[in-house]
GROMACS .gro file of C-alpha atoms in nm:
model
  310
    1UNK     CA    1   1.363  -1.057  -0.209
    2UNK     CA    2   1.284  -1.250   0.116
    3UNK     CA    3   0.919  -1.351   0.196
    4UNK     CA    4   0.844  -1.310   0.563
    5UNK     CA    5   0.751  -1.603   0.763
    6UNK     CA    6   0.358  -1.610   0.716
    7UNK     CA    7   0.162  -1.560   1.025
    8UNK     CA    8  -0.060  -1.859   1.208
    9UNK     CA    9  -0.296  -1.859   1.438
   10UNK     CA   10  -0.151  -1.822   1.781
   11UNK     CA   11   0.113  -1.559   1.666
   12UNK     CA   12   0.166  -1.203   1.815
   13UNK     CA   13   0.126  -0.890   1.636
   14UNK     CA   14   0.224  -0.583   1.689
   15UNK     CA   15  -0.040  -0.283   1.643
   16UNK     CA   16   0.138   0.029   1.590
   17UNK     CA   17   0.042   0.391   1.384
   18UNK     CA   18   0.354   0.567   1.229
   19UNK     CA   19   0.135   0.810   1.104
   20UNK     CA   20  -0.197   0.948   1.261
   21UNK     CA   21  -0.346   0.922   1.607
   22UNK     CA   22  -0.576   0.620   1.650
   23UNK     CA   23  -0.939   0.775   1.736
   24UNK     CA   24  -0.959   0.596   2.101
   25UNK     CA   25  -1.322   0.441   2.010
   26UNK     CA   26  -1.177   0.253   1.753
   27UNK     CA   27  -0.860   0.106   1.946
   28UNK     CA   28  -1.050  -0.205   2.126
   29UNK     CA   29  -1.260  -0.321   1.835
   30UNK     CA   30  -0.946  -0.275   1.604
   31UNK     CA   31  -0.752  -0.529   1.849
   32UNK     CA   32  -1.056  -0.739   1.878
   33UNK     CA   33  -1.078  -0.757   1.478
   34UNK     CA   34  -0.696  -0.877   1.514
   35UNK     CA   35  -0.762  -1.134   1.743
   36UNK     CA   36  -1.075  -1.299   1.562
   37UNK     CA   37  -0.785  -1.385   1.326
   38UNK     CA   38  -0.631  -1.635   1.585
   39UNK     CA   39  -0.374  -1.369   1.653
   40UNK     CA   40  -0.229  -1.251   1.984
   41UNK     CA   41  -0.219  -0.841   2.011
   42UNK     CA   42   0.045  -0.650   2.141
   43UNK     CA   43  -0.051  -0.293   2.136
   44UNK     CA   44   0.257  -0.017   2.045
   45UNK     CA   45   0.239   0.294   2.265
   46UNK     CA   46   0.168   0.483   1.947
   47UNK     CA   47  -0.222   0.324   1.926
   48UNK     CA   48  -0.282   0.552   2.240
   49UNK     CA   49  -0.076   0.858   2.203
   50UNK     CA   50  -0.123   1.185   2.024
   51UNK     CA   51   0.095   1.460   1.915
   52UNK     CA   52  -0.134   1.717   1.711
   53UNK     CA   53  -0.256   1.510   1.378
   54UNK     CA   54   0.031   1.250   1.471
   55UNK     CA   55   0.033   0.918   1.706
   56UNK     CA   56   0.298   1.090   1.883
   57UNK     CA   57   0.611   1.260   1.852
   58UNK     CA   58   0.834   1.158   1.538
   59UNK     CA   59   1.120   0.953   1.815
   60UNK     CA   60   0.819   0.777   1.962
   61UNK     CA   61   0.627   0.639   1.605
   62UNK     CA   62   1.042   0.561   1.492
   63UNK     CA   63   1.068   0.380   1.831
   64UNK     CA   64   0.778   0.146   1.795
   65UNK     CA   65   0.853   0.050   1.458
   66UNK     CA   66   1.220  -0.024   1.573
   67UNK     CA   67   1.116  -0.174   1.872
   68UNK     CA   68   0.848  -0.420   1.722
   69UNK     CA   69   1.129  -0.566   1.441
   70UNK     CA   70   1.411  -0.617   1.750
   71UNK     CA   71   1.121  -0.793   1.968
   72UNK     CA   72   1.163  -1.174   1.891
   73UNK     CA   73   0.766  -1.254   2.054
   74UNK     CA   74   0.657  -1.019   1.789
   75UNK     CA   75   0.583  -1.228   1.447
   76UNK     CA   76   0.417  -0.944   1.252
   77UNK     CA   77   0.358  -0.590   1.228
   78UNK     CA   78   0.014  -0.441   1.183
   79UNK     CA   79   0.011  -0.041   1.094
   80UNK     CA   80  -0.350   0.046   1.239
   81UNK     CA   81  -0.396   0.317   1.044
   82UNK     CA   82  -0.262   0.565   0.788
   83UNK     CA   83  -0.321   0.938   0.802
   84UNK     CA   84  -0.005   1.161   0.754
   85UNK     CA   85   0.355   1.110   0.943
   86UNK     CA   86   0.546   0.787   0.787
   87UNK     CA   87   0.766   1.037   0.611
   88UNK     CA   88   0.891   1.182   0.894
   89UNK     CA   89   1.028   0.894   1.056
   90UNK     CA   90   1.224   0.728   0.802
   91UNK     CA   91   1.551   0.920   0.880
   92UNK     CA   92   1.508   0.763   1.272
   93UNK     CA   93   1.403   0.426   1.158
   94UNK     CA   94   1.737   0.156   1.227
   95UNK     CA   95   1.695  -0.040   0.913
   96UNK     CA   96   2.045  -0.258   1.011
   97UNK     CA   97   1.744  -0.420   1.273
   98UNK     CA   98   1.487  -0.407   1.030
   99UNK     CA   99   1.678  -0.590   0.771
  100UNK     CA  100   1.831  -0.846   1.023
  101UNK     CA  101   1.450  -0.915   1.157
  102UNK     CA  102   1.237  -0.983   0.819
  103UNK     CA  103   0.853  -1.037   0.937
  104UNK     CA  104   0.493  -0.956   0.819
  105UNK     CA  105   0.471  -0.601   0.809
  106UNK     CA  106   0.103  -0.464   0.709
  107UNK     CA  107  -0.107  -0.164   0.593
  108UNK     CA  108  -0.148   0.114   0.318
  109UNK     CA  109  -0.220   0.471   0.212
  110UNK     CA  110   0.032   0.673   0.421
  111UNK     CA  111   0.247   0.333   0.513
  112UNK     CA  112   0.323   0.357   0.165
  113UNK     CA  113   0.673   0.582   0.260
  114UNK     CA  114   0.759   0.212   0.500
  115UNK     CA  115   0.657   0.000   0.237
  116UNK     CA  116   0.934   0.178  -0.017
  117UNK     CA  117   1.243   0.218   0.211
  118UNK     CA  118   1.173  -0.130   0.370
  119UNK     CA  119   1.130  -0.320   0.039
  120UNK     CA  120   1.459  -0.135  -0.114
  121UNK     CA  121   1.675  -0.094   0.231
  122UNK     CA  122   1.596  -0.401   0.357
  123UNK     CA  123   1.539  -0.689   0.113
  124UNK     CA  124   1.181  -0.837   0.191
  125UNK     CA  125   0.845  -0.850   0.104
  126UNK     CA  126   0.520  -0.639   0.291
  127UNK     CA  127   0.194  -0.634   0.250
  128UNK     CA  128  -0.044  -0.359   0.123
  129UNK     CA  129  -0.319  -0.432   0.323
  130UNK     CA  130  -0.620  -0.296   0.456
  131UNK     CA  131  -0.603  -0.187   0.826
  132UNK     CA  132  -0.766  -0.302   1.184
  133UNK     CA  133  -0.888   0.080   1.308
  134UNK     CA  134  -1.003   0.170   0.941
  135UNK     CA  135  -1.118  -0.132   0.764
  136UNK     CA  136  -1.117  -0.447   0.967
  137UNK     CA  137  -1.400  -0.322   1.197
  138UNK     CA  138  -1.640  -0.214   0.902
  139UNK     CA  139  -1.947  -0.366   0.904
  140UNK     CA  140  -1.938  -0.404   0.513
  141UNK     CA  141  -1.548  -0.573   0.565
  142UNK     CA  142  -1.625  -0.803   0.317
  143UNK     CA  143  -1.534  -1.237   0.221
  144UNK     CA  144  -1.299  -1.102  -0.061
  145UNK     CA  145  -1.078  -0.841   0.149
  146UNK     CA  146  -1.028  -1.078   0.458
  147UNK     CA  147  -0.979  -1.365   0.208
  148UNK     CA  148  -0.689  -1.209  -0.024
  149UNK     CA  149  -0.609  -1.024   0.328
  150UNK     CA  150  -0.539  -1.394   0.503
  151UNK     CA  151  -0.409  -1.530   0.167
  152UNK     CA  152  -0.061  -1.284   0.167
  153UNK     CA  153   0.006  -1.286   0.580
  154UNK     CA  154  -0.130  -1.623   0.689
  155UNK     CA  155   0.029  -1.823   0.380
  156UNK     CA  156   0.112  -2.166   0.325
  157UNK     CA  157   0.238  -2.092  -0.010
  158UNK     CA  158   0.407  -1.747  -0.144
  159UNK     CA  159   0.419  -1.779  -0.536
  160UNK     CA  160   0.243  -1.894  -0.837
  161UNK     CA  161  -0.085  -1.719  -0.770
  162UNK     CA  162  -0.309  -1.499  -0.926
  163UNK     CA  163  -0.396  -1.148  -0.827
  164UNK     CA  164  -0.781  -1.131  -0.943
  165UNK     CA  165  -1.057  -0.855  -0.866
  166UNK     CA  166  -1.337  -0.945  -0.723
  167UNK     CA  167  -1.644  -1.120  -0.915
  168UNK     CA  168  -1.843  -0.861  -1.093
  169UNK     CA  169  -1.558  -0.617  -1.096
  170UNK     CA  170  -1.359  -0.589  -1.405
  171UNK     CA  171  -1.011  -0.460  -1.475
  172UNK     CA  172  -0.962  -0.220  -1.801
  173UNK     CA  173  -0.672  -0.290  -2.051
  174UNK     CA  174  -0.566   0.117  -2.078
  175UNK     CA  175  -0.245  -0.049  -2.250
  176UNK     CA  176  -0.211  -0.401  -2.448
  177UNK     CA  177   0.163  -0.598  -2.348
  178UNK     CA  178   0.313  -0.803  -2.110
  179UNK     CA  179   0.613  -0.747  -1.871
  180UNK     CA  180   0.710  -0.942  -1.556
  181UNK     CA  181   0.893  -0.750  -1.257
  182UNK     CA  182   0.907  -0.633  -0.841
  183UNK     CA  183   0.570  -0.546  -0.761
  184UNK     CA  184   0.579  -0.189  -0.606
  185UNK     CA  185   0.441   0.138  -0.508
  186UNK     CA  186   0.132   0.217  -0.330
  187UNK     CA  187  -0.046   0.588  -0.301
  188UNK     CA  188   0.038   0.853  -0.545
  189UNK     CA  189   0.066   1.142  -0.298
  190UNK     CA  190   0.341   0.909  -0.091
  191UNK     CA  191   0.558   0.740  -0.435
  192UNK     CA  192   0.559   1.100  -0.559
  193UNK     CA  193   0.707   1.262  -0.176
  194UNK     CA  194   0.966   1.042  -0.194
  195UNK     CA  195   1.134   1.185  -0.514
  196UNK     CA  196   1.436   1.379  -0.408
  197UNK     CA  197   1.518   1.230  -0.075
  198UNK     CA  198   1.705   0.947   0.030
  199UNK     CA  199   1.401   0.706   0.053
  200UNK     CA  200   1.290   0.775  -0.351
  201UNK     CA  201   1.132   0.511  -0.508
  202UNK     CA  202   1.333   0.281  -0.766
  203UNK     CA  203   1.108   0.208  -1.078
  204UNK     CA  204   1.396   0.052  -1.322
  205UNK     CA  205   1.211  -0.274  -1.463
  206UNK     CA  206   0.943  -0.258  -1.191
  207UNK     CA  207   0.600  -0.290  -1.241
  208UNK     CA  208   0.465   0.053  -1.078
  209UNK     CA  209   0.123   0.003  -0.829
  210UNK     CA  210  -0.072   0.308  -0.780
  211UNK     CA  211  -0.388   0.457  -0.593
  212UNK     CA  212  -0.539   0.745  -0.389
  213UNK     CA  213  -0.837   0.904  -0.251
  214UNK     CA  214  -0.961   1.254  -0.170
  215UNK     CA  215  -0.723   1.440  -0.481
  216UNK     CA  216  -0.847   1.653  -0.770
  217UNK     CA  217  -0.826   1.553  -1.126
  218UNK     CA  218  -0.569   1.838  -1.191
  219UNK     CA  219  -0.305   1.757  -0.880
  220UNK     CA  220  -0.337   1.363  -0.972
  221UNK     CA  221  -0.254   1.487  -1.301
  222UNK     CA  222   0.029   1.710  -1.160
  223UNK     CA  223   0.167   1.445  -0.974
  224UNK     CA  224   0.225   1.174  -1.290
  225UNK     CA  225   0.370   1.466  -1.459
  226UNK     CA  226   0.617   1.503  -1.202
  227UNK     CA  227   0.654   1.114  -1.219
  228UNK     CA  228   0.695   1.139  -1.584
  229UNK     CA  229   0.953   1.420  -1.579
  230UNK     CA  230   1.181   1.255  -1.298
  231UNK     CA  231   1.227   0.950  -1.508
  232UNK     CA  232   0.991   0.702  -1.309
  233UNK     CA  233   0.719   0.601  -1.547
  234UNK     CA  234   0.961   0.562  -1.824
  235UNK     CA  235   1.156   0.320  -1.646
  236UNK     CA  236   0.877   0.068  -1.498
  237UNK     CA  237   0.816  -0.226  -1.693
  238UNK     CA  238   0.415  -0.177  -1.663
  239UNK     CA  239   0.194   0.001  -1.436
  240UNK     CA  240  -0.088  -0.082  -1.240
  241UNK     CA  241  -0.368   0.134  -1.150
  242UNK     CA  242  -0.603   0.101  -0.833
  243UNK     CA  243  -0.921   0.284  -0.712
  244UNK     CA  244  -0.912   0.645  -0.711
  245UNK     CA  245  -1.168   0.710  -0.425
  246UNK     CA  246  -1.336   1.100  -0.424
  247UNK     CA  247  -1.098   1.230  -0.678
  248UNK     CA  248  -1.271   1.447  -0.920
  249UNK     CA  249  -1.320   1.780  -1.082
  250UNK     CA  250  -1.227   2.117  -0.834
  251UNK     CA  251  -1.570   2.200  -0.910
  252UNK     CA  252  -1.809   1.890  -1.003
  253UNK     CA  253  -2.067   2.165  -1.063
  254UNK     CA  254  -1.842   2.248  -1.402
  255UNK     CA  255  -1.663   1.884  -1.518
  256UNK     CA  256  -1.575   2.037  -1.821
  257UNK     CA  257  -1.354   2.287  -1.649
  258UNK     CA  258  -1.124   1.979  -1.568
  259UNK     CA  259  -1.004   1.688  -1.716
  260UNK     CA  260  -1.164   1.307  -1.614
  261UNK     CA  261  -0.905   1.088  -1.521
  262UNK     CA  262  -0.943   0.848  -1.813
  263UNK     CA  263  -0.829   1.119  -2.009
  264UNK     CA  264  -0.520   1.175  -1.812
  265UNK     CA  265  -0.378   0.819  -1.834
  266UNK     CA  266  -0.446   0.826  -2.159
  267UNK     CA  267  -0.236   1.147  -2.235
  268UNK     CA  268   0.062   1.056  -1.980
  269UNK     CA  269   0.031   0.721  -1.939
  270UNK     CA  270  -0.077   0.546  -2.264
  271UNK     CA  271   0.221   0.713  -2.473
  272UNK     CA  272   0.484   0.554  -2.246
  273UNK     CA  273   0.389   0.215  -2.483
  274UNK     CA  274   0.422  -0.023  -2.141
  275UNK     CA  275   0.163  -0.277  -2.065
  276UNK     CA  276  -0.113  -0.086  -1.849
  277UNK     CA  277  -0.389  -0.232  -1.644
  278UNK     CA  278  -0.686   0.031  -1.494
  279UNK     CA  279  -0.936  -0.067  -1.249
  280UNK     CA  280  -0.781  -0.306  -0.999
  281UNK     CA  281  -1.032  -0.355  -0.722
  282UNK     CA  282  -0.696  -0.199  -0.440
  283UNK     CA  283  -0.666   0.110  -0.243
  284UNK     CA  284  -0.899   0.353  -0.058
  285UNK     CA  285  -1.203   0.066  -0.111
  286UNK     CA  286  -1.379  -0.175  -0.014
  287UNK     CA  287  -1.375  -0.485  -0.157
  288UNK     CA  288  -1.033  -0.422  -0.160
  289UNK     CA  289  -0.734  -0.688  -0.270
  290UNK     CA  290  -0.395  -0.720  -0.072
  291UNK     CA  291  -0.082  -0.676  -0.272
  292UNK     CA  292   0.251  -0.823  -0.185
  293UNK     CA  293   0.488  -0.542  -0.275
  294UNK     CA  294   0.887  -0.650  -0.348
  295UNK     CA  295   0.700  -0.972  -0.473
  296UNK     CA  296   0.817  -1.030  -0.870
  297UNK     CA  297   0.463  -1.055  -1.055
  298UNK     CA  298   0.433  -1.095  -1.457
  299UNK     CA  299   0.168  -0.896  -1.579
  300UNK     CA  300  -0.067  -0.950  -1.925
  301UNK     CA  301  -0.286  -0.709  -2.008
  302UNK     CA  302  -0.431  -0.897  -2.307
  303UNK     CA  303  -0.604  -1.146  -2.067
  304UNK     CA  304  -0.569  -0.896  -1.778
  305UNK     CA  305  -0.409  -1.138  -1.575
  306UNK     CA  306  -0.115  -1.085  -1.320
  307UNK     CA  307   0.058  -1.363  -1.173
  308UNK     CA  308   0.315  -1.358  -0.861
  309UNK     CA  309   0.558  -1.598  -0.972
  310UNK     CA  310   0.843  -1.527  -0.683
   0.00000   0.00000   0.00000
């Protein structure tokens, strides 16, 4: 896999949304949040357009995604949001350009279907990282998230680092054992879409990332079962899991009508005898760590420490 030349200050980034319309309050302080990073802004037509949920019509989010990896000023590619509409796109997206122009692409949650096809169509590293219209401009954007943020995209270095959670947040062992493979995945909802299409996620020897927010206990569970029966979780090499943000019982007046999610990775996940770490401080949170998927990473759960080595 390549690594992306890291951003420094002076660089241009592109802001664009390949999934859902940019609330126009939150456009100037999420460009202003860019450039206290030292970074030039060049805003996609996407960050003011609207198309029902969507930042415009399907050819429009595919044409600023395109158009940001052919642009030579650009250095790096910010995704200022997620929402819903990545999916849509990939069949439009010209990933001969993408792979032939490798740089810092950024974001999460929905970006998740870009982070997949790019990392397995194209060859190089992105970044799951938190986003300048959702998180950057949060008052409680915390040291930790801008500093593992500014460690992955403004580099001097790319391997032989750890991955650590926050002080006074600890990760769970659900699974003792150690494995070392491509770092990859992202939000349930989005890994689990992609099974059956063109763009489905490869989990052979990887070591599987995944997170989500706003889902009930029994369609999490649904969707690991569908995992699980399509061959995925039996073929990573260790899985991590993230924060799972609002996702309880149907009815949290009657938790014993459901099952908690502890006791779901421990009935789907824990037989699959693969290393398993719970409770990385990543996904729909804040503090929240940035991940460098396609990167190779060894992971021990026995000292709960994962390494990128690539």
């Amino acid at each position: 896999m390549i690594f992306p030349k890291a951003l420094k200050i002076g660089d241009t980034v592109g802001l664009i949304s390949a999934s859902g319309a940019t609330p126009p309050d939150k456009l100037k302080p999420a460009i202003e949040s860019v450039e206290k990073l030292g970074l030039k802004v060049v805003v996609g037509e996407t960050c003011q357009a609207r198309h029902g949920y969507l930042a415009g019509t399907d050819q429009l989010r595919a044409s600023d995604v395109n158009q940001m990896f052919n642009d030579s000023t650009i250095d790096g590619i910010f995704c200022i949001r997620g929402g819903y509409g990545a999916t849509k796109i990939l069949p439009l997206l010209d990933f001969d350009v993408i792979r032939a122009n490798p740089k810092v692409f950024a974001g999460y949650s929905d970006v998740t279907a870009l982070h997949i096809a790019i990392n397995q169509k194209c060859g190089f590293v992105t970044y799951h990282t938190p986003m300048p219209s959702t998180e950057f401009i949060q008052q409680d954007m915390d040291e930790y998230t801008w500093d593992s943020f500014k460690q992955l995209v403004m580099a001097t270095t790319c391997h032989d680092y750890l991955l650590k959670n926050p002080l006074g947040h600890s990760m769970t062992t659900l699974a003792a054992g150690q494995a070392t493979g491509q770092l990859i995945g992202g939000n349930l909802t989005l890994v689990t879409a992609s099974l059956g299409t063109p763009y489905e996620i490869d989990t052979k020897n990887k070591i599987l990332f995944l997170e989500d927010i706003d889902e009930t206990e029994h369609r999490i569970d649904r969707m690991l079962t569908q995992l699980k029966l399509a061959g995925k979780l039996d073929e990573a090499a260790g899985i991590l899991l993230g924060a799972w943000t609002n996702c309880g019982p149907d009815n949290p007046k009657h938790p014993e009508h459901s099952l908690s999610l502890q006791t779901i990775f421990q009935e789907i996940l824990v037989p699959l005898k693969k290393p398993i770490l719970m409770d990385l401080t990543c996904g729909h949170c804040l503090p929240t760590m940035s991940l460098p998927l396609g990167s190779t990473i060894s992971l021990n759960t026995e000292n709960q420490q994962i390494r990128v080595i690539e």
